[in-house]
Short mmCIF file of C-alpha atoms and ligand atoms in Angstrom, two decimals:
data_model
loop_
_atom_site.label_atom_id
_atom_site.label_comp_id
_atom_site.label_asym_id
_atom_site.label_seq_id
_atom_site.Cartn_x
_atom_site.Cartn_y
_atom_site.Cartn_z
CA MET A 1 17.44 24.46 -34.22
CA ILE A 2 20.11 26.96 -35.31
CA THR A 3 20.81 27.30 -39.03
CA GLY A 4 22.67 29.78 -41.20
CA CYS A 5 25.62 31.99 -40.38
CA ALA A 6 26.42 34.12 -37.43
CA GLY A 7 25.42 37.75 -37.78
CA ALA A 8 28.03 40.50 -37.94
CA ASN A 9 27.73 41.28 -34.20
CA GLU A 10 27.53 37.70 -33.17
CA PRO A 11 30.83 36.00 -32.62
CA LEU A 12 30.94 32.61 -34.30
CA ASN A 13 32.01 30.69 -31.23
CA GLU A 14 29.05 32.07 -29.23
CA THR A 15 26.64 30.86 -31.90
CA ARG A 16 28.28 27.45 -31.88
CA ALA A 17 27.98 27.30 -28.10
CA GLU A 18 24.31 28.23 -28.33
CA ALA A 19 23.72 25.60 -30.99
CA LYS A 20 25.43 23.01 -28.85
CA ALA A 21 23.33 23.94 -25.83
CA GLU A 22 20.13 23.83 -27.87
CA ASN A 23 21.13 20.49 -29.29
CA ALA A 24 21.80 19.13 -25.83
CA ALA A 25 18.46 20.49 -24.59
CA ALA A 26 16.65 18.96 -27.57
CA LYS A 27 18.37 15.65 -26.91
CA SER A 28 17.54 15.76 -23.23
CA ASP A 29 13.93 16.72 -24.06
CA GLN A 30 13.80 13.72 -26.32
CA LYS A 31 15.20 11.58 -23.52
CA GLN A 32 12.64 12.96 -21.06
CA LYS A 33 9.89 12.11 -23.52
CA ASN A 34 11.06 8.52 -23.53
CA LEU A 35 10.93 8.32 -19.76
CA PRO A 36 7.78 7.39 -17.84
CA ASN A 37 5.98 10.14 -15.91
CA ILE A 38 5.88 9.04 -12.30
CA ARG A 39 4.05 10.92 -9.58
CA MET A 40 5.20 10.36 -6.02
CA LEU A 41 2.65 10.75 -3.22
CA ALA A 42 4.41 11.15 0.11
CA THR A 43 2.79 10.33 3.44
CA GLY A 44 5.76 10.27 5.84
CA GLY A 45 7.23 7.33 7.75
CA THR A 46 10.81 6.31 8.37
CA ILE A 47 11.72 6.79 4.71
CA ALA A 48 11.15 10.49 5.47
CA GLY A 49 12.61 10.16 8.97
CA ALA A 50 15.62 11.97 10.38
CA ASP A 51 17.82 11.98 13.45
CA LYS A 52 20.90 13.87 14.62
CA SER A 53 22.85 10.65 15.02
CA LYS A 54 23.92 8.57 12.02
CA THR A 55 23.93 5.45 14.15
CA SER A 56 20.43 5.87 15.52
CA THR A 57 17.97 3.50 13.85
CA THR A 58 15.18 3.46 16.40
CA ASN A 59 14.48 6.75 18.19
CA TYR A 60 14.30 9.07 15.18
CA LYS A 61 11.46 11.32 14.06
CA ALA A 62 9.35 9.72 11.31
CA GLY A 63 7.92 12.07 8.68
CA ALA A 64 10.55 14.81 9.10
CA VAL A 65 11.57 15.25 5.44
CA GLY A 66 9.33 16.60 2.66
CA VAL A 67 8.63 15.05 -0.73
CA ASP A 68 10.99 17.35 -2.68
CA ALA A 69 13.88 16.50 -0.38
CA LEU A 70 13.13 12.80 -0.82
CA ILE A 71 13.33 13.15 -4.60
CA GLU A 72 16.45 15.35 -4.49
CA ALA A 73 18.21 12.85 -2.24
CA VAL A 74 18.23 10.33 -5.12
CA PRO A 75 19.38 12.25 -8.23
CA GLU A 76 19.54 8.96 -10.15
CA LEU A 77 15.73 9.00 -10.27
CA GLN A 78 16.01 11.62 -13.01
CA ASP A 79 17.69 9.02 -15.24
CA ILE A 80 14.77 6.60 -15.06
CA ALA A 81 11.66 8.80 -14.81
CA ASN A 82 10.17 12.24 -15.08
CA ILE A 83 9.45 12.39 -11.41
CA SER A 84 7.35 14.88 -9.52
CA GLY A 85 5.88 14.73 -6.06
CA GLU A 86 3.19 15.91 -3.75
CA GLN A 87 2.73 15.72 -0.02
CA ILE A 88 -0.44 13.98 1.13
CA ALA A 89 0.61 13.82 4.79
CA ASN A 90 3.84 13.64 6.78
CA ILE A 91 3.10 11.26 9.61
CA GLY A 92 4.21 8.05 11.23
CA SER A 93 1.94 5.41 9.71
CA GLN A 94 0.66 4.40 13.14
CA ASN A 95 -1.28 7.68 12.81
CA MET A 96 -2.77 6.92 9.40
CA THR A 97 -6.54 7.43 9.62
CA ASN A 98 -9.42 6.39 7.40
CA GLN A 99 -9.78 10.01 6.27
CA THR A 100 -6.14 10.26 5.14
CA LEU A 101 -6.45 6.86 3.50
CA LEU A 102 -9.43 8.12 1.49
CA LYS A 103 -7.62 11.34 0.58
CA LEU A 104 -4.58 9.40 -0.64
CA SER A 105 -6.62 6.87 -2.60
CA LYS A 106 -8.82 9.46 -4.29
CA ARG A 107 -5.76 11.42 -5.36
CA ALA A 108 -3.98 8.30 -6.62
CA GLY A 109 -7.09 7.33 -8.59
CA GLU A 110 -7.39 10.80 -10.12
CA LEU A 111 -3.74 10.86 -11.16
CA LEU A 112 -3.78 7.38 -12.66
CA ALA A 113 -6.85 8.32 -14.71
CA SER A 114 -4.82 11.07 -16.37
CA ASP A 115 -2.87 10.47 -19.60
CA ASP A 116 0.01 12.48 -18.13
CA VAL A 117 0.76 9.92 -15.43
CA ASP A 118 2.24 6.49 -16.17
CA GLY A 119 2.61 5.25 -12.63
CA ILE A 120 2.41 6.17 -8.95
CA VAL A 121 4.79 5.68 -6.05
CA VAL A 122 3.42 6.13 -2.54
CA THR A 123 5.98 6.62 0.23
CA HIS A 124 4.68 5.38 3.57
CA GLY A 125 5.66 4.34 7.06
CA THR A 126 6.20 0.61 7.30
CA ASP A 127 4.10 -0.03 10.40
CA THR A 128 0.74 0.07 8.63
CA LEU A 129 2.02 0.08 5.04
CA GLU A 130 0.37 -3.24 4.25
CA GLU A 131 -3.05 -1.84 5.22
CA THR A 132 -2.76 1.17 2.92
CA ALA A 133 -1.30 -0.97 0.15
CA TYR A 134 -4.16 -3.48 0.39
CA PHE A 135 -6.72 -0.65 0.45
CA LEU A 136 -5.23 0.83 -2.73
CA ASN A 137 -5.20 -2.66 -4.26
CA LEU A 138 -8.95 -2.82 -3.63
CA VAL A 139 -10.06 0.63 -4.79
CA ILE A 140 -7.85 1.89 -7.63
CA LYS A 141 -9.56 1.14 -10.94
CA SER A 142 -6.47 1.25 -13.12
CA ASP A 143 -3.92 -1.19 -14.44
CA LYS A 144 -1.11 1.34 -14.40
CA PRO A 145 1.68 0.49 -11.94
CA LEU A 146 1.03 1.50 -8.35
CA VAL A 147 3.90 0.98 -5.93
CA ILE A 148 4.05 1.52 -2.17
CA VAL A 149 7.46 1.90 -0.58
CA GLY A 150 8.98 2.62 2.81
CA SER A 151 12.23 2.05 4.62
CA MET A 152 13.32 0.63 7.93
CA ARG A 153 16.18 3.06 8.54
CA PRO A 154 15.79 6.82 8.65
CA SER A 155 17.29 8.90 5.87
CA THR A 156 20.13 10.03 8.16
CA ALA A 157 21.29 6.54 9.22
CA ILE A 158 24.39 4.68 8.07
CA GLY A 159 23.13 2.14 5.55
CA ALA A 160 19.78 3.89 5.06
CA ASP A 161 17.62 1.63 2.89
CA GLY A 162 15.30 4.45 1.74
CA PRO A 163 17.24 5.63 -1.34
CA SER A 164 17.62 2.18 -2.90
CA ASN A 165 14.04 1.23 -2.05
CA LEU A 166 12.83 4.47 -3.61
CA TYR A 167 14.96 3.99 -6.72
CA ASN A 168 13.59 0.46 -7.15
CA ALA A 169 10.03 1.62 -6.52
CA VAL A 170 10.26 4.27 -9.24
CA LYS A 171 11.85 1.76 -11.59
CA VAL A 172 8.99 -0.71 -11.05
CA ALA A 173 6.35 2.05 -11.28
CA GLY A 174 7.77 3.03 -14.67
CA SER A 175 7.93 -0.49 -16.03
CA LYS A 176 5.59 -2.21 -18.47
CA GLU A 177 5.97 -5.44 -16.52
CA ALA A 178 4.24 -3.96 -13.45
CA LYS A 179 1.06 -3.16 -15.38
CA GLY A 180 -2.04 -5.00 -14.23
CA LYS A 181 -0.35 -6.59 -11.21
CA GLY A 182 -2.33 -4.68 -8.58
CA ALA A 183 -0.78 -2.57 -5.85
CA LEU A 184 2.82 -3.60 -5.30
CA VAL A 185 5.07 -3.23 -2.28
CA VAL A 186 8.71 -2.76 -3.25
CA MET A 187 11.21 -3.11 -0.41
CA ASN A 188 14.56 -4.80 0.05
CA ASP A 189 14.87 -5.76 -3.66
CA ARG A 190 11.58 -7.69 -3.57
CA ILE A 191 8.33 -6.98 -5.44
CA ALA A 192 5.38 -8.18 -3.39
CA SER A 193 1.63 -8.10 -3.88
CA ALA A 194 -0.23 -5.85 -1.43
CA ARG A 195 -2.62 -8.80 -0.97
CA TYR A 196 0.05 -11.15 0.38
CA VAL A 197 2.78 -9.08 1.98
CA THR A 198 3.07 -8.37 5.70
CA LYS A 199 5.54 -6.80 8.09
CA THR A 200 7.21 -9.56 10.06
CA ASN A 201 9.99 -7.93 12.07
CA THR A 202 10.05 -4.80 14.22
CA THR A 203 13.40 -3.40 13.06
CA THR A 204 15.22 -5.29 10.30
CA PRO A 205 15.28 -4.12 6.63
CA ASP A 206 14.10 -7.58 5.43
CA THR A 207 10.88 -7.26 7.42
CA PHE A 208 8.37 -7.47 4.53
CA LYS A 209 7.53 -11.05 3.59
CA SER A 210 4.86 -12.78 1.55
CA GLU A 211 5.27 -15.85 3.63
CA GLU A 212 2.91 -18.50 2.29
CA MET A 213 2.25 -17.12 -1.18
CA GLY A 214 5.65 -15.82 -2.21
CA ASN A 215 6.74 -12.56 -3.79
CA LEU A 216 5.75 -11.60 -7.32
CA GLY A 217 9.28 -10.73 -8.34
CA VAL A 218 12.71 -9.36 -7.53
CA ILE A 219 14.85 -6.48 -8.64
CA ALA A 220 18.40 -7.46 -9.45
CA ASN A 221 19.31 -4.32 -11.35
CA ASP A 222 16.60 -5.35 -13.82
CA ILE A 223 13.03 -6.26 -12.95
CA TYR A 224 12.12 -9.95 -12.85
CA PHE A 225 8.49 -10.94 -12.33
CA PHE A 226 7.72 -14.59 -11.61
CA ASN A 227 4.13 -14.68 -10.29
CA ASP A 228 0.70 -13.11 -10.58
CA ILE A 229 -1.94 -12.92 -7.88
CA ALA A 230 -5.02 -15.07 -8.04
CA LYS A 231 -7.25 -12.63 -6.15
CA LYS A 232 -9.33 -9.80 -7.62
CA HIS A 233 -7.73 -6.35 -7.49
CA THR A 234 -7.59 -2.82 -8.95
CA LYS A 235 -9.32 -2.80 -12.36
CA GLU A 236 -11.68 -5.65 -11.45
CA THR A 237 -12.74 -4.10 -8.18
CA ASP A 238 -16.37 -3.81 -7.05
CA PHE A 239 -15.56 -0.89 -4.75
CA ASP A 240 -16.02 2.66 -5.93
CA ILE A 241 -13.85 5.10 -4.02
CA ALA A 242 -15.53 8.12 -5.61
CA LYS A 243 -18.75 7.19 -3.83
CA ILE A 244 -17.18 6.73 -0.40
CA ALA A 245 -17.08 9.83 1.82
CA ARG A 246 -16.50 7.95 5.10
CA LEU A 247 -15.51 4.42 5.99
CA PRO A 248 -17.50 2.53 8.61
CA GLN A 249 -15.85 1.76 11.93
CA VAL A 250 -14.48 -1.77 12.07
CA ASP A 251 -12.62 -2.88 15.20
CA ILE A 252 -10.26 -5.77 15.78
CA ILE A 253 -10.59 -7.93 18.87
CA TYR A 254 -7.64 -10.13 19.70
CA GLY A 255 -8.47 -13.62 20.94
CA TYR A 256 -6.64 -15.01 23.97
CA GLN A 257 -7.23 -17.42 26.87
CA SER A 258 -9.97 -16.11 29.08
CA ASP A 259 -11.13 -13.40 26.66
CA GLY A 260 -14.63 -12.09 27.33
CA ARG A 261 -17.73 -10.82 25.58
CA TYR A 262 -17.34 -7.33 27.08
CA LEU A 263 -14.83 -6.48 24.31
CA PHE A 264 -17.58 -7.01 21.73
CA ASP A 265 -20.06 -5.03 23.84
CA ALA A 266 -17.56 -2.15 24.03
CA ALA A 267 -17.07 -2.14 20.25
CA VAL A 268 -20.85 -2.11 19.65
CA LYS A 269 -21.26 0.72 22.16
CA ALA A 270 -18.48 2.70 20.44
CA GLY A 271 -20.36 2.56 17.13
CA ALA A 272 -18.59 -0.28 15.29
CA LYS A 273 -20.36 -1.62 12.21
CA GLY A 274 -18.09 -4.61 11.96
CA ILE A 275 -15.66 -6.65 14.06
CA ILE A 276 -12.67 -8.75 13.11
CA TYR A 277 -11.94 -11.43 15.67
CA ALA A 278 -8.25 -12.41 15.57
CA GLY A 279 -8.92 -15.91 16.79
CA SER A 280 -6.42 -18.53 17.83
CA GLY A 281 -5.31 -21.16 15.28
CA ASN A 282 -7.81 -21.64 12.46
CA GLY A 283 -9.94 -18.70 13.66
CA SER A 284 -11.07 -20.55 16.80
CA ILE A 285 -13.36 -18.50 19.01
CA SER A 286 -13.93 -19.00 22.72
CA ASP A 287 -17.45 -19.61 24.07
CA GLU A 288 -17.45 -16.23 25.81
CA ALA A 289 -16.30 -14.40 22.66
CA LYS A 290 -18.97 -16.30 20.73
CA LYS A 291 -21.61 -14.83 23.04
CA GLY A 292 -20.19 -11.36 22.36
CA ALA A 293 -20.16 -12.01 18.62
CA ALA A 294 -23.77 -13.26 18.69
CA ALA A 295 -24.91 -10.13 20.58
CA ALA A 296 -23.05 -7.88 18.11
CA MET A 297 -24.55 -9.68 15.09
CA LYS A 298 -28.02 -9.31 16.61
CA LYS A 299 -27.41 -5.57 16.50
CA GLY A 300 -26.58 -5.83 12.78
CA LEU A 301 -22.78 -5.94 12.92
CA ALA A 302 -20.76 -8.23 10.66
CA VAL A 303 -18.25 -10.40 12.54
CA VAL A 304 -15.35 -12.02 10.69
CA ARG A 305 -12.96 -14.60 12.11
CA SER A 306 -9.32 -14.11 11.18
CA SER A 307 -6.29 -15.65 12.87
CA ARG A 308 -3.67 -14.33 15.23
CA THR A 309 -1.23 -16.86 13.72
CA LYS A 310 -1.07 -14.51 10.68
CA ASN A 311 -0.56 -17.40 8.27
CA GLY A 312 -2.81 -19.85 6.51
CA VAL A 313 -6.46 -19.89 5.55
CA VAL A 314 -9.25 -19.51 8.10
CA THR A 315 -11.49 -22.22 6.71
CA PRO A 316 -15.31 -22.19 6.73
CA ASN A 317 -16.80 -23.94 9.73
CA PRO A 318 -20.39 -25.22 9.24
CA GLU A 319 -21.46 -24.58 12.83
CA LEU A 320 -20.03 -21.03 12.89
CA GLU A 321 -21.32 -20.34 9.37
CA LYS A 322 -24.81 -21.25 10.58
CA ALA A 323 -24.35 -18.61 13.26
CA LYS A 324 -23.34 -16.17 10.44
CA LEU A 325 -19.79 -15.84 11.72
CA LEU A 326 -17.73 -15.17 8.61
CA ALA A 327 -14.20 -16.36 7.74
CA SER A 328 -11.38 -14.10 6.50
CA ASN A 329 -9.86 -16.56 3.99
CA SER A 330 -6.09 -15.87 4.25
CA LEU A 331 -6.34 -12.19 5.23
CA ASN A 332 -4.61 -11.30 8.45
CA PRO A 333 -6.68 -9.30 10.96
CA GLU A 334 -5.51 -5.84 9.83
CA LYS A 335 -6.16 -6.56 6.15
CA ALA A 336 -9.47 -8.25 7.00
CA ARG A 337 -10.46 -4.96 8.65
CA ILE A 338 -9.67 -3.06 5.44
CA LEU A 339 -11.80 -5.40 3.31
CA LEU A 340 -14.68 -5.44 5.80
CA MET A 341 -14.80 -1.62 5.85
CA LEU A 342 -15.11 -1.60 2.08
CA ALA A 343 -17.56 -4.51 1.99
CA LEU A 344 -19.82 -2.66 4.43
CA THR A 345 -20.01 0.29 2.06
CA LYS A 346 -21.78 -2.08 -0.36
CA THR A 347 -23.86 -4.47 1.75
CA ASN A 348 -24.79 -5.79 5.20
CA ASP A 349 -25.66 -9.23 3.88
CA PRO A 350 -23.30 -11.74 5.55
CA GLN A 351 -23.37 -14.08 2.55
CA LYS A 352 -22.38 -11.31 0.15
CA ILE A 353 -19.65 -10.15 2.56
CA GLN A 354 -18.32 -13.71 2.69
CA THR A 355 -18.16 -13.72 -1.11
CA TYR A 356 -15.93 -10.62 -0.98
CA PHE A 357 -13.64 -12.40 1.47
CA ASN A 358 -13.42 -15.41 -0.85
CA GLU A 359 -12.74 -13.29 -3.94
CA TYR A 360 -10.39 -10.52 -2.80
N1 LIG B 1 6.71 4.19 12.80
C1 LIG B 1 7.18 4.29 11.46
C2 LIG B 1 6.00 4.43 10.53
O1 LIG B 1 5.32 3.47 10.28
C3 LIG B 1 8.02 3.12 11.13
C4 LIG B 1 8.49 3.04 9.70
O2 LIG B 1 8.18 3.80 8.81
O3 LIG B 1 9.26 2.10 9.46
O4 LIG B 1 5.77 5.50 10.03
#
C-alpha cells in the first residue's frame, strides 16, 4: 500500500501510477485467492492433437501439444481458476499402459492430499479414457473434484471441441458441487460418472454416453447436477494405490460363434492372472470357452463374464456360479478388466472378488 506524499525527486503522477498498479495487483491477488487451485495432469490424446489441415479430423497426430500450450490456448481459464499443469505423458490413449496409469494415479492422489490443490483435471485421449477414469474412481481416496476430459477434434481443427471441454472441466473441478461425486468425465456439456460412461461412437463429439444410468449433470454456463452414483468410489475405496507397484495381467477374450478354448490357454501361457470373457447377451459362454475357463480357473485364474452388448447387467447364473465363473454386474469388458486387476491385488478368493463386482 502506498501512503504519504511523493518525495522531492518523485514526480506525483509516477507515484499515483505506482499506487494504481499496486492496487490493481492487490485486487487481482485477492481475486486469485478466491479462485480454486486446479492442477492439470496432461497425458496426450486428441485434445493435445495437431494437424497441418484445419479440416482434418481423423489423420492427425495425437499428443502433439504440451500442457502449457493447452492452458495458454484457453486464456479464459485464468478467470475461473489458478491453473497450473504438469505432463504425465503425451501419448494416444491406445498406448496407455498399466505403468503410466499407476504413475498418473499416484500423482493425482498426492496432489489431492495437499491443501494447496482444490481439484484435478486430467486430459486424456478418448479411446481408453473411460478405463483411466474408472481406475481413478476406484483408487483416489479423496472427495475433492477429479475430472477427466478429452476431445474428439484436434486442437487445429475447425470447431475443435477441446477448448470448451477443457473450460468446462476446469469449471467443474473448481466447483463445490463436484465434491464427493467420484471421478467425473466432462465432455460435450455433460458431466458423467466414470462408473457409467462409455465411448459409443468412433468420431463424433457426442460420443460419450451413460446409456442406461444417465449422466450426473450438465453444464449450461452454470453447473447443474441431477444424480449421484450408487456404487462405491474414491473415498470409500478398499484399494490402496500406494501399496501397488505393479498391476496383474488381466486379458479380455471376446466371445463369438465358434470361439475356442485355445484363447484361454494362450492367456494362461502368457501369464494372465485373470480373464474377462466378453460373452454374448447376458454373459453367455459357449461350451468350448467354458472348457477354457475351467482350465484357467484350475490354474488359479479368476474368470469374469461380462457382455459384448455393452449394456445391462450380467446377472448371476447358479450353474456358472457353482463353477466359480463370476459376473461383471453392469461393467463393460474394459472396465471389468480394470476392477479385476485391482481386486487381484487384494485377494484370489472368487467370492470376495464377486463382492467387489457387486459393490463397485
Ligand atoms: N486415439 C486418440 C486417443 O485416444 C483419440 C482421441 O483422443 O480422441 O488418444
